CSV table of C-alpha atoms in Angstrom, one decimal:
chain,number,residue,atom,x,y,z
A,1,MET,CA,37.8,-42.0,-89.8
A,2,ASN,CA,36.7,-39.4,-92.2
A,3,ASN,CA,35.6,-37.1,-89.4
A,4,PHE,CA,38.9,-37.5,-87.7
A,5,ARG,CA,40.8,-36.6,-90.8
A,6,LYS,CA,38.7,-33.5,-91.3
A,7,ARG,CA,39.2,-32.3,-87.7
A,8,TYR,CA,42.9,-33.2,-87.4
A,9,PRO,CA,44.2,-30.3,-89.4
A,10,GLU,CA,42.1,-27.9,-87.4
A,11,GLU,CA,43.3,-29.4,-84.1
A,12,VAL,CA,46.9,-29.0,-85.2
A,13,LYS,CA,46.5,-25.4,-86.2
A,14,ALA,CA,44.9,-24.3,-83.0
A,15,PRO,CA,47.9,-24.5,-80.7
A,16,VAL,CA,50.0,-22.6,-83.3
A,17,ILE,CA,47.6,-19.7,-83.2
A,18,LYS,CA,47.7,-19.5,-79.4
A,19,LYS,CA,51.5,-19.3,-79.4
A,20,GLN,CA,51.6,-16.2,-81.6
A,21,ARG,CA,51.4,-13.5,-79.0
A,22,VAL,CA,52.4,-9.9,-79.8
A,23,THR,CA,54.1,-8.4,-76.8
A,24,GLN,CA,54.6,-4.7,-76.2
A,25,PRO,CA,58.3,-3.8,-75.5
A,26,HIS,CA,57.5,-0.8,-73.4
A,27,PHE,CA,54.7,0.6,-71.2
A,28,GLY,CA,53.6,4.1,-70.3
A,29,LEU,CA,52.6,5.9,-67.2
A,30,HIS,CA,49.1,7.3,-66.4
A,31,ASN,CA,48.8,11.1,-66.2
A,32,GLN,CA,47.2,12.2,-62.9
A,33,GLY,CA,46.3,15.5,-64.2
A,34,ALA,CA,49.3,17.5,-65.4
A,35,THR,CA,52.1,15.1,-64.4
A,36,CYS,CA,53.5,14.7,-67.9
A,37,TYR,CA,56.8,16.3,-66.6
A,38,LEU,CA,57.0,13.5,-64.0
A,39,ASN,CA,56.2,10.7,-66.4
A,40,SER,CA,58.8,11.8,-68.9
A,41,VAL,CA,61.6,12.0,-66.2
A,42,LEU,CA,60.6,8.6,-64.8
A,43,GLN,CA,60.8,7.0,-68.2
A,44,VAL,CA,64.4,8.3,-68.6
A,45,LEU,CA,65.3,7.0,-65.2
A,46,PHE,CA,63.7,3.6,-66.1
A,47,MET,CA,66.0,3.5,-69.1
A,48,THR,CA,69.0,4.2,-66.9
A,49,PRO,CA,69.8,0.7,-65.5
A,50,GLU,CA,72.9,2.1,-63.7
A,51,ILE,CA,70.6,3.7,-61.1
A,52,HIS,CA,68.4,0.6,-60.5
A,53,ASP,CA,70.8,-1.5,-58.4
A,54,ARG,CA,71.8,1.6,-56.4
A,55,LEU,CA,68.3,2.2,-55.0
A,56,ASP,CA,68.1,1.3,-51.3
A,57,PRO,CA,64.5,0.4,-50.4
A,58,GLU,CA,65.5,-0.4,-46.8
A,59,SER,CA,66.6,3.2,-45.9
A,60,GLN,CA,64.8,5.4,-48.4
A,61,ILE,CA,61.0,5.3,-49.1
A,62,THR,CA,61.5,7.1,-52.4
A,63,ASP,CA,64.0,4.4,-53.5
A,64,LYS,CA,61.4,1.7,-52.5
A,65,ARG,CA,58.6,3.4,-54.5
A,66,LEU,CA,60.9,4.0,-57.5
A,67,ARG,CA,61.8,0.3,-57.6
A,68,LYS,CA,58.2,-0.7,-57.5
A,69,VAL,CA,57.3,1.6,-60.5
A,70,PHE,CA,60.3,0.3,-62.5
A,71,LYS,CA,59.1,-3.3,-61.8
A,72,ASP,CA,55.6,-2.5,-62.8
A,73,LEU,CA,56.7,-0.8,-66.0
A,74,LYS,CA,58.2,-4.1,-67.2
A,75,GLU,CA,54.7,-5.6,-67.2
A,76,THR,CA,52.0,-3.0,-67.7
A,77,THR,CA,51.0,0.6,-67.8
A,78,CYS,CA,51.0,1.9,-64.2
A,79,GLY,CA,50.3,4.9,-62.1
A,80,THR,CA,52.6,7.3,-60.1
A,81,GLU,CA,50.5,8.1,-57.1
A,82,ASP,CA,53.1,6.8,-54.6
A,83,ILE,CA,55.9,8.8,-56.3
A,84,THR,CA,54.0,12.0,-56.0
A,85,LYS,CA,53.5,11.4,-52.3
A,86,SER,CA,57.2,10.8,-51.8
A,87,LEU,CA,58.1,14.0,-53.7
A,88,GLU,CA,55.4,15.9,-51.7
A,89,ILE,CA,53.6,17.0,-54.9
A,90,GLU,CA,50.1,17.9,-53.6
A,91,ASN,CA,48.6,19.6,-56.6
A,92,VAL,CA,48.9,17.1,-59.5
A,93,HIS,CA,47.0,19.5,-61.8
A,94,GLN,CA,49.7,22.2,-61.6
A,95,GLN,CA,52.3,22.6,-64.3
A,96,ARG,CA,55.8,22.0,-63.2
A,97,ASP,CA,59.3,22.0,-64.7
A,98,ALA,CA,60.8,18.7,-65.7
A,99,ALA,CA,64.4,19.7,-64.9
A,100,GLU,CA,63.3,20.7,-61.4
A,101,CYS,CA,61.5,17.4,-61.1
A,102,LEU,CA,64.7,15.5,-62.0
A,103,GLU,CA,66.7,17.3,-59.4
A,104,LEU,CA,64.0,16.8,-56.8
A,105,ILE,CA,64.1,13.0,-57.4
A,106,LEU,CA,67.9,12.9,-57.2
A,107,HIS,CA,67.7,14.9,-54.0
A,108,LYS,CA,65.2,12.5,-52.5
A,109,VAL,CA,66.8,9.2,-53.4
A,110,SER,CA,69.8,7.7,-51.6
A,111,PRO,CA,73.2,9.3,-52.3
A,112,GLN,CA,74.7,6.2,-54.0
A,113,ALA,CA,71.8,6.4,-56.5
A,114,SER,CA,72.1,10.1,-57.3
A,115,GLU,CA,75.8,9.7,-57.8
A,116,VAL,CA,75.1,8.3,-61.3
A,117,PHE,CA,74.1,11.8,-62.4
A,118,GLN,CA,76.6,13.7,-60.3
A,119,GLY,CA,79.8,15.4,-61.5
A,120,GLN,CA,82.2,18.0,-60.1
A,121,LEU,CA,83.1,21.3,-61.7
A,122,THR,CA,86.0,23.5,-60.6
A,123,TYR,CA,85.9,27.3,-61.2
A,124,ILE,CA,89.3,29.1,-61.2
A,125,ILE,CA,89.9,32.9,-61.5
A,126,LYS,CA,93.5,34.2,-61.8
A,127,CYS,CA,94.9,37.7,-62.3
A,128,SER,CA,97.1,38.6,-65.2
A,129,LYS,CA,100.2,37.9,-63.1
A,130,GLY,CA,99.0,34.4,-62.3
A,131,HIS,CA,97.8,34.9,-58.7
A,132,SER,CA,94.9,32.8,-57.7
A,133,ILE,CA,91.9,35.1,-56.9
A,134,ASN,CA,89.3,32.4,-56.4
A,135,GLU,CA,89.1,28.6,-56.8
A,136,GLU,CA,86.1,26.4,-55.8
A,137,THR,CA,84.7,23.0,-56.7
A,138,ASN,CA,81.0,22.3,-56.8
A,139,PRO,CA,78.9,19.3,-57.6
A,140,PHE,CA,76.2,19.3,-60.4
A,141,TRP,CA,73.4,17.2,-61.7
A,142,THR,CA,72.6,19.2,-64.8
A,143,LEU,CA,74.6,21.6,-66.9
A,144,PRO,CA,72.5,24.6,-68.2
A,145,LEU,CA,73.2,25.8,-71.8
A,146,SER,CA,71.9,29.3,-72.7
A,147,LEU,CA,70.3,29.5,-76.1
A,148,LYS,CA,71.2,33.3,-76.3
A,149,ASP,CA,74.9,32.8,-76.6
A,150,THR,CA,75.0,32.9,-80.4
A,151,HIS,CA,72.9,34.4,-83.2
A,152,ASP,CA,73.0,31.4,-85.5
A,153,THR,CA,69.8,30.1,-87.0
A,154,ALA,CA,70.3,26.7,-85.4
A,155,TYR,CA,71.9,26.4,-82.0
A,156,SER,CA,74.8,23.9,-81.8
A,157,VAL,CA,74.6,22.0,-78.5
A,158,GLU,CA,78.1,20.7,-79.0
A,159,ARG,CA,79.6,24.2,-79.3
A,160,GLY,CA,77.5,25.3,-76.4
A,161,PHE,CA,78.8,22.5,-74.3
A,162,GLU,CA,82.4,23.4,-75.2
A,163,ARG,CA,81.7,27.1,-74.5
A,164,ILE,CA,81.3,26.2,-70.8
A,165,PHE,CA,85.0,25.3,-70.5
A,166,GLN,CA,86.4,28.2,-72.6
A,167,PRO,CA,88.4,30.8,-70.7
A,168,LYS,CA,86.7,34.2,-70.0
A,169,SER,CA,88.6,37.5,-69.5
A,170,PHE,CA,87.9,40.4,-67.2
A,171,SER,CA,89.1,43.8,-68.2
A,172,GLY,CA,88.2,47.5,-68.2
A,173,ASP,CA,85.2,48.0,-65.9
A,174,ASN,CA,85.0,44.3,-65.2
A,175,MET,CA,88.5,44.0,-63.6
A,176,VAL,CA,88.7,41.9,-60.5
A,177,TYR,CA,90.5,42.8,-57.2
A,178,CYS,CA,93.5,40.7,-56.4
A,179,ASN,CA,94.6,40.5,-52.8
A,180,GLU,CA,98.3,39.8,-53.7
A,181,CYS,CA,98.4,42.7,-56.2
A,182,LYS,CA,96.5,44.9,-53.8
A,183,LYS,CA,94.5,46.4,-56.6
A,184,LYS,CA,91.9,45.7,-59.4
A,185,THR,CA,93.6,43.9,-62.2
A,186,GLU,CA,92.8,42.1,-65.5
A,187,ALA,CA,91.9,38.4,-64.9
A,188,THR,CA,90.8,35.2,-66.6
A,189,SER,CA,88.4,32.6,-65.4
A,190,ARG,CA,87.9,29.0,-66.6
A,191,CYS,CA,85.8,26.0,-65.7
A,192,GLU,CA,86.9,22.4,-65.7
A,193,MET,CA,85.1,19.2,-65.1
A,194,VAL,CA,87.2,17.3,-62.6
A,195,GLU,CA,84.7,14.4,-62.0
A,196,PHE,CA,82.7,13.0,-64.9
A,197,PRO,CA,79.3,11.6,-64.2
A,198,GLN,CA,78.1,8.3,-65.6
A,199,SER,CA,75.0,10.1,-67.0
A,200,LEU,CA,75.6,13.6,-68.2
A,201,THR,CA,72.5,15.8,-68.4
A,202,LEU,CA,72.3,19.0,-70.4
A,203,LEU,CA,69.6,21.5,-69.8
A,204,LEU,CA,68.6,23.7,-72.7
A,205,LYS,CA,67.4,27.0,-71.2
A,206,ARG,CA,64.2,27.4,-73.2
A,207,PHE,CA,62.5,29.2,-70.3
A,208,ASP,CA,64.0,32.6,-69.6
A,209,PHE,CA,63.1,36.1,-68.4
A,210,ASP,CA,62.8,38.8,-70.9
A,211,TYR,CA,63.8,42.2,-69.3
A,212,ASN,CA,62.3,44.1,-72.3
A,213,THR,CA,58.8,42.9,-71.6
A,214,MET,CA,59.5,42.0,-67.9
A,215,SER,CA,57.9,38.6,-68.3
A,216,HIS,CA,58.9,34.9,-68.6
A,217,VAL,CA,59.1,33.6,-72.1
A,218,LYS,CA,59.8,30.3,-73.9
A,219,SER,CA,62.2,29.8,-76.7
A,220,ASP,CA,61.3,27.4,-79.6
A,221,ARG,CA,64.7,27.8,-81.2
A,222,CYS,CA,65.8,24.9,-83.2
A,223,VAL,CA,68.9,23.1,-81.9
A,224,ASP,CA,71.4,20.7,-83.4
A,225,VAL,CA,71.7,17.8,-80.9
A,226,PRO,CA,74.9,15.7,-81.4
A,227,ARG,CA,74.8,11.9,-81.1
A,228,THR,CA,78.0,12.0,-79.1
A,229,LEU,CA,79.9,14.4,-76.9
A,230,GLN,CA,83.6,14.4,-76.1
A,231,ARG,CA,85.4,16.1,-73.2
A,232,LYS,CA,89.1,15.3,-73.0
A,233,ASN,CA,89.2,11.4,-73.2
A,234,ASN,CA,85.6,11.0,-71.9
A,235,LYS,CA,83.0,10.1,-74.6
A,236,TYR,CA,79.3,10.3,-74.1
A,237,LYS,CA,76.4,8.9,-76.2
A,238,LEU,CA,72.9,10.3,-76.2
A,239,TYR,CA,70.2,7.9,-75.0
A,240,GLY,CA,67.4,10.1,-73.7
A,241,MET,CA,65.6,13.4,-74.4
A,242,VAL,CA,62.8,15.1,-72.5
A,243,ASN,CA,60.8,17.4,-74.9
A,244,HIS,CA,58.5,20.3,-74.2
A,245,MET,CA,55.8,21.4,-76.7
A,246,GLY,CA,53.5,24.3,-76.5
A,247,SER,CA,53.5,27.5,-74.6
A,248,LEU,CA,55.0,28.5,-71.2
A,249,ARG,CA,51.7,27.9,-69.4
A,250,GLY,CA,50.0,25.3,-71.5
A,251,GLY,CA,52.8,23.0,-72.6
A,252,HIS,CA,53.2,19.3,-72.6
A,253,TYR,CA,56.2,17.0,-71.9
A,254,THR,CA,57.2,13.8,-73.7
A,255,ALA,CA,60.3,11.6,-73.7
A,256,THR,CA,62.3,10.2,-76.6
A,257,ILE,CA,64.5,7.3,-75.5
A,258,LEU,CA,66.8,4.8,-77.2
A,259,PHE,CA,66.1,1.1,-76.4
A,260,ASN,CA,69.5,-0.7,-76.5
A,261,GLU,CA,68.1,-4.1,-77.3
A,262,ASP,CA,66.7,-3.2,-80.7
A,263,LYS,CA,68.6,0.1,-81.1
A,264,THR,CA,65.3,1.9,-81.7
A,265,TRP,CA,64.1,5.3,-80.5
A,266,TYR,CA,60.7,5.3,-78.8
A,267,GLU,CA,58.4,8.2,-77.9
A,268,PHE,CA,56.9,8.1,-74.4
A,269,ASN,CA,53.7,10.2,-74.2
A,270,ASP,CA,52.2,9.4,-70.8
A,271,ALA,CA,50.4,6.1,-71.3
A,272,HIS,CA,51.2,5.9,-75.0
A,273,VAL,CA,54.5,4.4,-76.3
A,274,ASN,CA,55.3,4.3,-80.0
A,275,LYS,CA,58.3,4.0,-82.2
A,276,VAL,CA,59.6,7.3,-83.6
A,277,GLU,CA,58.6,7.4,-87.2
A,278,GLU,CA,61.8,9.2,-88.4
A,279,GLN,CA,64.5,7.7,-86.3
A,280,PRO,CA,67.0,10.3,-84.9
A,281,PHE,CA,70.6,10.1,-86.3
A,282,ALA,CA,69.5,7.7,-89.0
A,283,LYS,CA,71.1,9.8,-91.7
A,284,THR,CA,73.4,12.3,-89.9
A,285,GLY,CA,75.3,12.6,-86.7
A,286,THR,CA,73.0,15.4,-85.4
A,287,TYR,CA,69.3,15.7,-84.7
A,288,LYS,CA,67.4,18.9,-85.2
A,289,SER,CA,64.8,19.7,-82.7
A,290,SER,CA,62.8,22.7,-81.6
A,291,SER,CA,61.3,20.9,-78.5
A,292,ALA,CA,64.3,19.2,-76.9
A,293,TYR,CA,64.7,20.4,-73.3
A,294,LEU,CA,66.8,17.8,-71.4
A,295,LEU,CA,69.5,15.8,-73.1
A,296,VAL,CA,70.8,12.7,-71.2
A,297,TYR,CA,74.1,11.2,-72.3
A,298,ARG,CA,75.7,7.9,-71.1
A,299,ALA,CA,79.5,7.5,-70.6
A,300,SER,CA,81.0,4.9,-72.9
A,301,GLY,CA,81.5,2.0,-70.5
A,302,LYS,CA,85.0,0.6,-70.6
A,303,GLU,CA,86.5,3.6,-72.3
A,304,ARG,CA,85.4,5.8,-69.5
A,305,GLN,CA,86.9,3.4,-66.8
A,306,ASP,CA,90.2,3.2,-68.6
A,307,VAL,CA,90.4,7.0,-68.8
A,308,ASP,CA,89.6,7.9,-65.2
A,309,ALA,CA,93.2,7.1,-63.9
A,310,GLY,CA,94.7,9.0,-66.8
A,311,ASP,CA,92.5,12.1,-66.2
A,312,LYS,CA,93.6,12.2,-62.6
A,313,GLU,CA,97.3,12.1,-63.6
A,314,ASN,CA,96.8,14.8,-66.2
A,315,ARG,CA,95.0,17.0,-63.7
A,316,GLN,CA,97.9,16.5,-61.2
A,317,LEU,CA,100.5,17.4,-63.9
A,318,GLU,CA,98.5,20.5,-64.9
A,319,GLN,CA,98.3,21.6,-61.3
A,320,ASN,CA,102.0,21.1,-60.8
A,321,GLN,CA,102.8,23.1,-64.0
A,322,GLU,CA,100.5,25.9,-63.0
A,323,SER,CA,102.1,26.2,-59.5
A,324,GLY,CA,105.6,26.3,-61.0
A,325,GLY,CA,106.6,23.0,-59.5
A,326,GLN,CA,105.8,24.1,-56.0
A,327,MET,CA,104.7,20.6,-55.1
A,328,ARG,CA,108.0,19.1,-56.0
A,329,LYS,CA,109.9,21.8,-54.0
A,330,ASP,CA,107.7,21.1,-51.0
A,331,MET,CA,108.5,17.4,-51.3
A,332,LYS,CA,112.3,18.1,-51.5
A,333,LYS,CA,112.0,20.4,-48.5
A,334,GLU,CA,110.2,17.8,-46.5
A,335,GLU,CA,112.9,15.2,-47.3
A,336,GLY,CA,115.6,17.6,-46.3
A,337,ASP,CA,113.8,18.5,-43.1
A,338,ALA,CA,113.5,14.8,-42.2
A,339,LYS,CA,117.1,14.2,-42.9
A,340,HIS,CA,118.4,17.0,-40.6
A,341,GLU,CA,115.7,16.9,-38.0
A,342,LYS,CA,117.9,14.9,-35.6
A,343,THR,CA,120.9,17.2,-36.2
A,344,PHE,CA,119.1,20.4,-35.5
A,345,SER,CA,116.8,19.2,-32.7
A,346,SER,CA,119.2,20.3,-29.9
A,347,PHE,CA,119.8,23.6,-31.6
A,348,LYS,CA,116.1,24.3,-31.8
A,349,ASP,CA,115.7,23.4,-28.1
A,350,GLU,CA,118.4,25.8,-27.1
A,351,THR,CA,117.0,28.6,-29.2
A,352,ILE,CA,113.6,28.1,-27.7
A,353,ASN,CA,115.1,28.1,-24.2
A,354,GLN,CA,117.0,31.3,-24.9
A,355,LYS,CA,113.8,33.0,-26.1
A,356,GLN,CA,111.9,31.9,-23.1
A,357,ASN,CA,114.6,33.0,-20.7
A,358,THR,CA,115.0,36.4,-22.4
A,359,SER,CA,111.3,37.1,-22.2
A,360,TYR,CA,110.8,35.6,-18.7
A,361,PRO,CA,113.9,36.1,-16.3
A,362,SER,CA,113.7,33.9,-13.2
A,363,LYS,CA,115.8,32.6,-10.4
A,364,GLN,CA,116.6,29.5,-12.5
A,365,LEU,CA,118.3,31.8,-15.1
A,366,LEU,CA,120.5,33.3,-12.4
A,367,ASP,CA,121.5,30.0,-11.0
A,368,SER,CA,122.3,28.7,-14.5
A,369,ARG,CA,125.3,31.0,-14.9
A,370,THR,CA,128.6,29.3,-15.2
A,371,THR,CA,131.5,29.7,-12.7
A,372,ALA,CA,133.6,31.5,-15.3
A,373,GLU,CA,130.9,34.1,-15.7
A,374,LYS,CA,130.7,34.6,-11.9
A,375,ARG,CA,134.5,34.9,-11.6
A,376,LYS,CA,134.6,37.4,-14.4
A,377,GLN,CA,131.9,39.5,-12.8
A,378,SER,CA,133.7,39.3,-9.4
A,379,SER,CA,137.0,40.5,-10.9
A,380,LYS,CA,135.3,43.3,-12.6
A,381,LYS,CA,133.8,44.3,-9.3
A,382,GLU,CA,137.1,44.3,-7.5
A,383,ASP,CA,138.8,46.4,-10.2
A,384,GLY,CA,136.0,48.8,-10.0
A,385,GLU,CA,136.4,49.1,-6.2
A,386,ALA,CA,140.2,49.7,-6.5
A,387,THR,CA,139.7,52.4,-9.1
A,388,LYS,CA,137.2,54.1,-6.8
A,389,ASP,CA,139.6,54.1,-3.8
A,390,GLU,CA,142.4,55.5,-6.0
A,391,ASN,CA,140.3,58.5,-7.0
A,392,CYS,CA,139.4,59.0,-3.4
A,393,LEU,CA,143.0,59.1,-2.2
A,394,GLN,CA,144.0,61.5,-4.9
A,395,THR,CA,141.3,64.0,-3.8
A,396,CYS,CA,141.6,63.5,0.0
A,397,LYS,CA,145.2,63.4,1.4
A,398,SER,CA,145.6,62.6,5.1
A,399,PRO,CA,148.0,64.7,7.5
A,400,THR,CA,150.3,61.7,7.9
A,401,ASP,CA,151.0,61.6,4.1
A,402,ILE,CA,151.8,65.4,4.2
A,403,LYS,CA,154.6,64.9,6.8
A,404,LYS,CA,156.4,62.6,4.5
A,405,HIS,CA,157.1,65.5,2.0
A,406,PRO,CA,159.6,68.3,3.5
A,407,LEU,CA,159.3,70.6,0.5
A,408,LEU,CA,155.7,71.0,1.2
A,409,ILE,CA,156.5,72.0,4.8
A,410,VAL,CA,158.9,74.7,3.6
A,411,LEU,CA,156.4,76.0,1.1
A,412,ILE,CA,153.8,76.3,3.8
A,413,VAL,CA,156.1,78.2,6.2
A,414,VAL,CA,157.1,80.7,3.4
A,415,VAL,CA,153.5,81.4,2.6
A,416,CYS,CA,152.6,82.0,6.3
A,417,ALA,CA,155.6,84.4,6.8
A,418,LEU,CA,154.6,86.4,3.8
A,419,VAL,CA,151.1,86.7,5.1
A,420,VAL,CA,152.4,88.1,8.4
A,421,ILE,CA,155.3,90.3,7.2
A,422,LEU,CA,153.7,91.8,4.0
A,423,PRO,CA,151.2,94.0,5.9
A,424,VAL,CA,153.9,95.4,8.2
A,425,ILE,CA,156.1,96.4,5.2
A,426,LEU,CA,153.3,98.1,3.5
A,427,THR,CA,152.4,100.2,6.6
A,428,SER,CA,155.9,101.5,7.0
A,429,LEU,CA,156.2,102.5,3.4
A,430,ASN,CA,153.0,104.6,3.8
A,431,LYS,CA,154.4,106.5,6.8
A,432,SER,CA,157.6,107.5,5.1
């Protein structure tokens, strides 16, 4: 009995100790050599659940291998050998760019998966008189922001993002040729986001080319990263950052990502995953960083869906206003044409026939003349022949007609007598 009572508390405590298991919320990825750029991008994609259900393992081998990595990451630290094969990365010890790696993955996966990061930008150039010089719409996966645009101590990502959509003017030596004006003229250009992606990725251009030294350089400029971005009625919230530390040739990539379940930011450094000691945006709405390279924002769910229809209507209204209501005029014209199409159909047919007959005379044209036209032409012909005969009679008189006029006979006799008698008279006068 006593022994039982002594052991009983120990036997009761044992199961309680076994149930106390500390689980790690996130796992890392093994570095194959210099694949930190790949690990950081994969962790951001892993924290983008919108892309998971869109992966098609039946048709795309990259989709299949991504799904396997995402499944393994939920349980343990895993490798990326299969992914590097899909991306055709042969030298895993070579430094690569994380932004290029992201676009490579989006290019390799199925289109429905890459659409999560895809948006559409429209570029418009108009002359000072409003003539359209150029207009084109292109898709994008990342929006680059130049860190050279301002001379502020800290670069504002929010202002840099808004600067993309600010109008730019062309004047002086930068004037643009307008086909309608037939000359170079002042012009303005603007950019507009016509399709908003679910995940908006901004690329801070830390790697650039210095024309003074004629070499590639890296910028460690401090940037103010906003927690949210607003474009028209579309609101985005930051949930992932890819960072680059070190020099251009010997740097290292990590990822800082927000976990929605506990609203905590974690740092993913290859196989090591830890909570960020000083949580970003804990005190202010901006986060200062000298290493942030890729910023990934997520559209605000329902708000974004409700706004999509309104954005389309606003874009349509803006296009109608810019074109001076040309669309409404065309619609009215089409209604008028439809109303009078039946009335003018026969007129159009006659006009076409006249043009064809005028250009290509044929026997059918001659046979199609009316009886009235033939009679008219016949009468004209008879009148012409009568006139011709009259003229002929006036110039050529016959002997029978001369006999009908006695005065003419007398005149002729007198003239003949004078012709005979006049020489005789003249001769006699000369003798005397």
